[in-house]
GROMACS .gro file of N, CA, C and O in nm:
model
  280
    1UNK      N    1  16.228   0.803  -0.367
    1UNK     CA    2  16.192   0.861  -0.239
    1UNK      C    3  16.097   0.978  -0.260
    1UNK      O    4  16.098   1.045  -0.363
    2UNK      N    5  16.015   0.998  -0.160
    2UNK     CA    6  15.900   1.088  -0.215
    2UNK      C    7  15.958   1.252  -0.173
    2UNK      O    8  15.956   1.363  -0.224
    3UNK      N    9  16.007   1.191  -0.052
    3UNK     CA   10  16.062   1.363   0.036
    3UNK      C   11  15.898   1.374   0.114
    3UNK      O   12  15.879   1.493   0.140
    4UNK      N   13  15.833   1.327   0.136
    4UNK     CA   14  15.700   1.327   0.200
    4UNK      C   15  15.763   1.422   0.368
    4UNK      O   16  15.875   1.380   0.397
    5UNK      N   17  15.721   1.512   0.451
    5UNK     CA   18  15.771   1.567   0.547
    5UNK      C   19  15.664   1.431   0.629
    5UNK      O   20  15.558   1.394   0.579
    6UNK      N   21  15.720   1.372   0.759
    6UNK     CA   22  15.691   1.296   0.841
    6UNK      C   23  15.698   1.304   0.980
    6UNK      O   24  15.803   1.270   1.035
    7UNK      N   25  15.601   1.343   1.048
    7UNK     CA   26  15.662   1.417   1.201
    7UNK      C   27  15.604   1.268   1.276
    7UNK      O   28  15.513   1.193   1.240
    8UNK      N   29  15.712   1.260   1.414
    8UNK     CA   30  15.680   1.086   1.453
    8UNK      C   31  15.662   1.137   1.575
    8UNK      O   32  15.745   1.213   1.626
    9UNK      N   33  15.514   1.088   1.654
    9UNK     CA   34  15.510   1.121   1.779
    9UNK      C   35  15.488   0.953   1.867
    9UNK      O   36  15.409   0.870   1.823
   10UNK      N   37  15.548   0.937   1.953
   10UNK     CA   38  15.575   0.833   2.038
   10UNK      C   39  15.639   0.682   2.007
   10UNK      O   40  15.698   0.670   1.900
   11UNK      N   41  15.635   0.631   2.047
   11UNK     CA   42  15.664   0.477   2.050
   11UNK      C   43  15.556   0.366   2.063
   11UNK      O   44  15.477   0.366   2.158
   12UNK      N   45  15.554   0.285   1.978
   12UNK     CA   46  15.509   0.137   1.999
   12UNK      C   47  15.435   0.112   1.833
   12UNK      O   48  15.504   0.125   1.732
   13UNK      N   49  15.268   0.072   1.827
   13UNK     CA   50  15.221   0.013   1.718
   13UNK      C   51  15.222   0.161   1.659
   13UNK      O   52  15.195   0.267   1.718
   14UNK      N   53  15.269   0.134   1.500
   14UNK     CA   54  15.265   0.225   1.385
   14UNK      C   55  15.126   0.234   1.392
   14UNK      O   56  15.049   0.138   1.387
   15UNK      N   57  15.079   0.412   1.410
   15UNK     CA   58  14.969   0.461   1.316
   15UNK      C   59  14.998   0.563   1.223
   15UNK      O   60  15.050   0.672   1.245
   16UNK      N   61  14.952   0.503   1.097
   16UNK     CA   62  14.972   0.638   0.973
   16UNK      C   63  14.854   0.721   0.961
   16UNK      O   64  14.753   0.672   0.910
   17UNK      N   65  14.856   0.884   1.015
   17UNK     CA   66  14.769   0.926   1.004
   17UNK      C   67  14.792   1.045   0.868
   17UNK      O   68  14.895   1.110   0.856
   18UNK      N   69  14.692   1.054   0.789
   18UNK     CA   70  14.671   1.112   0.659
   18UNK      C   71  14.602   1.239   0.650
   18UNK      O   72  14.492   1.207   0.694
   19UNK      N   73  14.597   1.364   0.621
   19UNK     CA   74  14.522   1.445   0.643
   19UNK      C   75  14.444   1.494   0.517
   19UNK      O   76  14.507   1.496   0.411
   20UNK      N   77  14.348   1.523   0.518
   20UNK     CA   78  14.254   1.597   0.432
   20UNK      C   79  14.294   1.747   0.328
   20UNK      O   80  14.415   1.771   0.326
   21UNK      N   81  14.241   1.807   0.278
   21UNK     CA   82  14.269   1.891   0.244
   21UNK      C   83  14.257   2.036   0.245
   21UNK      O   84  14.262   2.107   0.145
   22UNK      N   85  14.240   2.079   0.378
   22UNK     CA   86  14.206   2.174   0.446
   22UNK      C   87  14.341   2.191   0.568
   22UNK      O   88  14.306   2.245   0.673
   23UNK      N   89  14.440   2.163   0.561
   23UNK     CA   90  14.506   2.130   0.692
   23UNK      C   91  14.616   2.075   0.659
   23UNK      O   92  14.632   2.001   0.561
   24UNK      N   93  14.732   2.124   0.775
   24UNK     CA   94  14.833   1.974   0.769
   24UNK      C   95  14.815   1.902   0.821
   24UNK      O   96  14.699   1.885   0.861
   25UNK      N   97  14.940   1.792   0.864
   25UNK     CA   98  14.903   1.672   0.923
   25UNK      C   99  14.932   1.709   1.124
   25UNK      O  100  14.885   1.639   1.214
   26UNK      N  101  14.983   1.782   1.136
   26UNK     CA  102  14.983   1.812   1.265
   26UNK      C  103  14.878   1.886   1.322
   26UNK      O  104  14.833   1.890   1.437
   27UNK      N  105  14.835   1.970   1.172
   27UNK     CA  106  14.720   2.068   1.240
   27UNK      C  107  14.584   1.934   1.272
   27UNK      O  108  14.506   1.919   1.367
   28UNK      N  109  14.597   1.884   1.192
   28UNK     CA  110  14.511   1.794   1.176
   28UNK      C  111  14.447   1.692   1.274
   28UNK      O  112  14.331   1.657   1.290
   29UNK      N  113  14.558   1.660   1.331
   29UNK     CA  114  14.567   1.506   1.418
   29UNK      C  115  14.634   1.554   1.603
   29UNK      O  116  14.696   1.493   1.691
   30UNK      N  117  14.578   1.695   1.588
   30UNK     CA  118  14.621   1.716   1.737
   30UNK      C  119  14.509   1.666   1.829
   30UNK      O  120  14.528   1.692   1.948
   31UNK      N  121  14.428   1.618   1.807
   31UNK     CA  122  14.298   1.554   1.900
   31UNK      C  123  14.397   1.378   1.950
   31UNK      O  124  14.412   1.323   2.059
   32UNK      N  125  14.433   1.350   1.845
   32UNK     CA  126  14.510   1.221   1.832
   32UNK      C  127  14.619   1.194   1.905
   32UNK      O  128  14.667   1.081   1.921
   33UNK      N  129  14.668   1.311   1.956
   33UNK     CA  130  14.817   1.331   1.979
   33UNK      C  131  14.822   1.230   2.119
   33UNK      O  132  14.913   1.146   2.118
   34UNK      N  133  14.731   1.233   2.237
   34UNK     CA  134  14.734   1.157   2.378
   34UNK      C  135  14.783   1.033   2.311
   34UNK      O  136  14.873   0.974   2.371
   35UNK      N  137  14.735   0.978   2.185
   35UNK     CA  138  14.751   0.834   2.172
   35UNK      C  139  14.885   0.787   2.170
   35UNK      O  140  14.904   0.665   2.177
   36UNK      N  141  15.009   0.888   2.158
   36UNK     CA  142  15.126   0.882   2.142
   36UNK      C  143  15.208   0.818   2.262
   36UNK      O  144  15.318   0.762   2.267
   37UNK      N  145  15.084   0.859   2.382
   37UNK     CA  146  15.152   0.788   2.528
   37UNK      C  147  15.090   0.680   2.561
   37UNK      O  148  15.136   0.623   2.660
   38UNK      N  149  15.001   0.633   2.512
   38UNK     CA  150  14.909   0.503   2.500
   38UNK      C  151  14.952   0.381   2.428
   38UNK      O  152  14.881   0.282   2.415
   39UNK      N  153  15.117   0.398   2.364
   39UNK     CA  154  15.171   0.255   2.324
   39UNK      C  155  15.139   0.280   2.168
   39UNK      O  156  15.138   0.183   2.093
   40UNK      N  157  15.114   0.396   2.124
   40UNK     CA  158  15.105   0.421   1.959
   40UNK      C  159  15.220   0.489   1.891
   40UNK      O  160  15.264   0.573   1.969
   41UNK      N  161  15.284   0.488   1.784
   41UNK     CA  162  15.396   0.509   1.725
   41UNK      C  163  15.295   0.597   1.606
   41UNK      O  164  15.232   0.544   1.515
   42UNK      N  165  15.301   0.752   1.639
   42UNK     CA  166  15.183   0.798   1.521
   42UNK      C  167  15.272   0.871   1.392
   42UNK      O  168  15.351   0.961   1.420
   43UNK      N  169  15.261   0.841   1.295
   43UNK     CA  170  15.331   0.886   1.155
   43UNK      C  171  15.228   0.963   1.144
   43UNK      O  172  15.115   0.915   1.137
   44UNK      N  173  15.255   1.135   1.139
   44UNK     CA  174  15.178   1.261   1.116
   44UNK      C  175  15.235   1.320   0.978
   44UNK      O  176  15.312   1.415   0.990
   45UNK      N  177  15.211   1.282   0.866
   45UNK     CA  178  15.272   1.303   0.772
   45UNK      C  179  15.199   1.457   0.665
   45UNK      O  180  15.078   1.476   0.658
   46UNK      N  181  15.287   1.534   0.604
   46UNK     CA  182  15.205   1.649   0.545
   46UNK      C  183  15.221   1.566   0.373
   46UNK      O  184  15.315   1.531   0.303
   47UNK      N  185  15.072   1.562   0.363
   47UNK     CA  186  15.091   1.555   0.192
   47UNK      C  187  15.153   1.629   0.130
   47UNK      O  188  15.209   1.733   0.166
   48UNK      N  189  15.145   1.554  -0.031
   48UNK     CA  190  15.278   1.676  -0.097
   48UNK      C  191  15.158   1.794  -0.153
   48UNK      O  192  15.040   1.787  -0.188
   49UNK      N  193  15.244   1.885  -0.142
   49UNK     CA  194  15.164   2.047  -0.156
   49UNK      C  195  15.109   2.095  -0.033
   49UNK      O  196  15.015   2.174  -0.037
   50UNK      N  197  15.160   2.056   0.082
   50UNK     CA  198  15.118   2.060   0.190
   50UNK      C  199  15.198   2.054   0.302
   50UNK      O  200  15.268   1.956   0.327
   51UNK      N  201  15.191   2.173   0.384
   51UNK     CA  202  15.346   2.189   0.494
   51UNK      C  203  15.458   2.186   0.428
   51UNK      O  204  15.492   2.237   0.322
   52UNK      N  205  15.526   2.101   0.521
   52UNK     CA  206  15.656   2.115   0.480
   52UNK      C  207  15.685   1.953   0.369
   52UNK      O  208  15.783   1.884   0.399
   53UNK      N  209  15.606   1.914   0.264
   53UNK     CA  210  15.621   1.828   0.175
   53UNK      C  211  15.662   1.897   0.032
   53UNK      O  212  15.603   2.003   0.012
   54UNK      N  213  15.718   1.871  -0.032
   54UNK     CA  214  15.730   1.864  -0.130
   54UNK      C  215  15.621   1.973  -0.215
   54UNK      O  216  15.521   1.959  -0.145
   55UNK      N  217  15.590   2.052  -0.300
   55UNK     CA  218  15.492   2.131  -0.390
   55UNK      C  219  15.422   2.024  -0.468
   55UNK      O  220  15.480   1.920  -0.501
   56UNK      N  221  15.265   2.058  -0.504
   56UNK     CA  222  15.259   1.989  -0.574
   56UNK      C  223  15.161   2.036  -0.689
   56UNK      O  224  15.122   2.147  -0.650
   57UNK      N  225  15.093   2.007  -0.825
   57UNK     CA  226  15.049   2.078  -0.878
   57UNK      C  227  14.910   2.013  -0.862
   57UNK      O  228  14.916   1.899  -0.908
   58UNK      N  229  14.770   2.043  -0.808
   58UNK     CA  230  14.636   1.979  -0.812
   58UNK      C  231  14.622   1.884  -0.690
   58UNK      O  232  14.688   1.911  -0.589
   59UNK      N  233  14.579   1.823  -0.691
   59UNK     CA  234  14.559   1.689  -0.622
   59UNK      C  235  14.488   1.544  -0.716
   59UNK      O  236  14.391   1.516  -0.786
   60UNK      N  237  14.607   1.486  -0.664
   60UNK     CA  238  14.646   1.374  -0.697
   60UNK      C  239  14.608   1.242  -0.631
   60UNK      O  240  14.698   1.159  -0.619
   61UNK      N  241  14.515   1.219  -0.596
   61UNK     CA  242  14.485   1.085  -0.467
   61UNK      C  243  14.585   0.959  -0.505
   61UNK      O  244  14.665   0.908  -0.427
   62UNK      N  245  14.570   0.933  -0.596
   62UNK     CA  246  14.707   0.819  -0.684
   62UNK      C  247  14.809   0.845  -0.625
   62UNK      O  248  14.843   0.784  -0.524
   63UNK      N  249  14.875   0.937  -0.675
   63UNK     CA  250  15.023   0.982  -0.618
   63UNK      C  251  14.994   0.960  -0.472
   63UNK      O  252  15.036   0.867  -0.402
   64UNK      N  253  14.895   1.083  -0.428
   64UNK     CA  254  14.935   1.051  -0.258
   64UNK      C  255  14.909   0.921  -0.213
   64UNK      O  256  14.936   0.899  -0.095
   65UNK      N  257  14.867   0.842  -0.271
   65UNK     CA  258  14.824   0.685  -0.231
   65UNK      C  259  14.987   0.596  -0.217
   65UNK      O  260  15.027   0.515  -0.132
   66UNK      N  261  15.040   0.644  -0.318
   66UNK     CA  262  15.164   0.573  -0.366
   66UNK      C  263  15.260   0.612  -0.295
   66UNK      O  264  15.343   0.535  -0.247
   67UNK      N  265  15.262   0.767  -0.275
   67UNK     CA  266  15.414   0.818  -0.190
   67UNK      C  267  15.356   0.775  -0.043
   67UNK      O  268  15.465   0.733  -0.002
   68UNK      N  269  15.269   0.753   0.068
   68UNK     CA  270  15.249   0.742   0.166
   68UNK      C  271  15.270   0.603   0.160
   68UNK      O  272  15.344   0.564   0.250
   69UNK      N  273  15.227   0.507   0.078
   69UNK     CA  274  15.291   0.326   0.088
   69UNK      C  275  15.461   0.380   0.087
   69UNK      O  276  15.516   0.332   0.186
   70UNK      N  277  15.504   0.419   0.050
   70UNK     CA  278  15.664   0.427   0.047
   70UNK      C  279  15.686   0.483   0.142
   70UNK      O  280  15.803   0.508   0.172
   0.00000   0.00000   0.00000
């Protein structure tokens, strides 16, 4: 298990949204957020070293590739 922090806004089709590295994932994807009442199920997730995820040492695109499939 990664411990990845995952904030879930609405109901219906899964979107996984990923954030950059300047930001979390909420700071990130608040333009996105209406889509939550539009029939979208949005996974706002904070990478690790990032919010409330896990610490991490550098960045890793691998890892974060791998813990967000899980």
């Amino acid at each position: 298990m990664t411990g990845l922090f995952v904030e879930v806004w609405g109901d219906g089709t899964p979107v996984v949204l990923v954030h950059g590295s300047l930001a979390t994932g909420a700071d990130e994807w608040q333009a996105q957020r209406p889509l939550a009442d539009e029939g979208f199920r949005l996974l706002v997730l904070d990478r690790r070293g990032y919010g409330r995820s896990p610490t991490a040492v550098g960045e890793d695109f691998l890892r974060d590739g791998d813990d967000i499939a899980e």
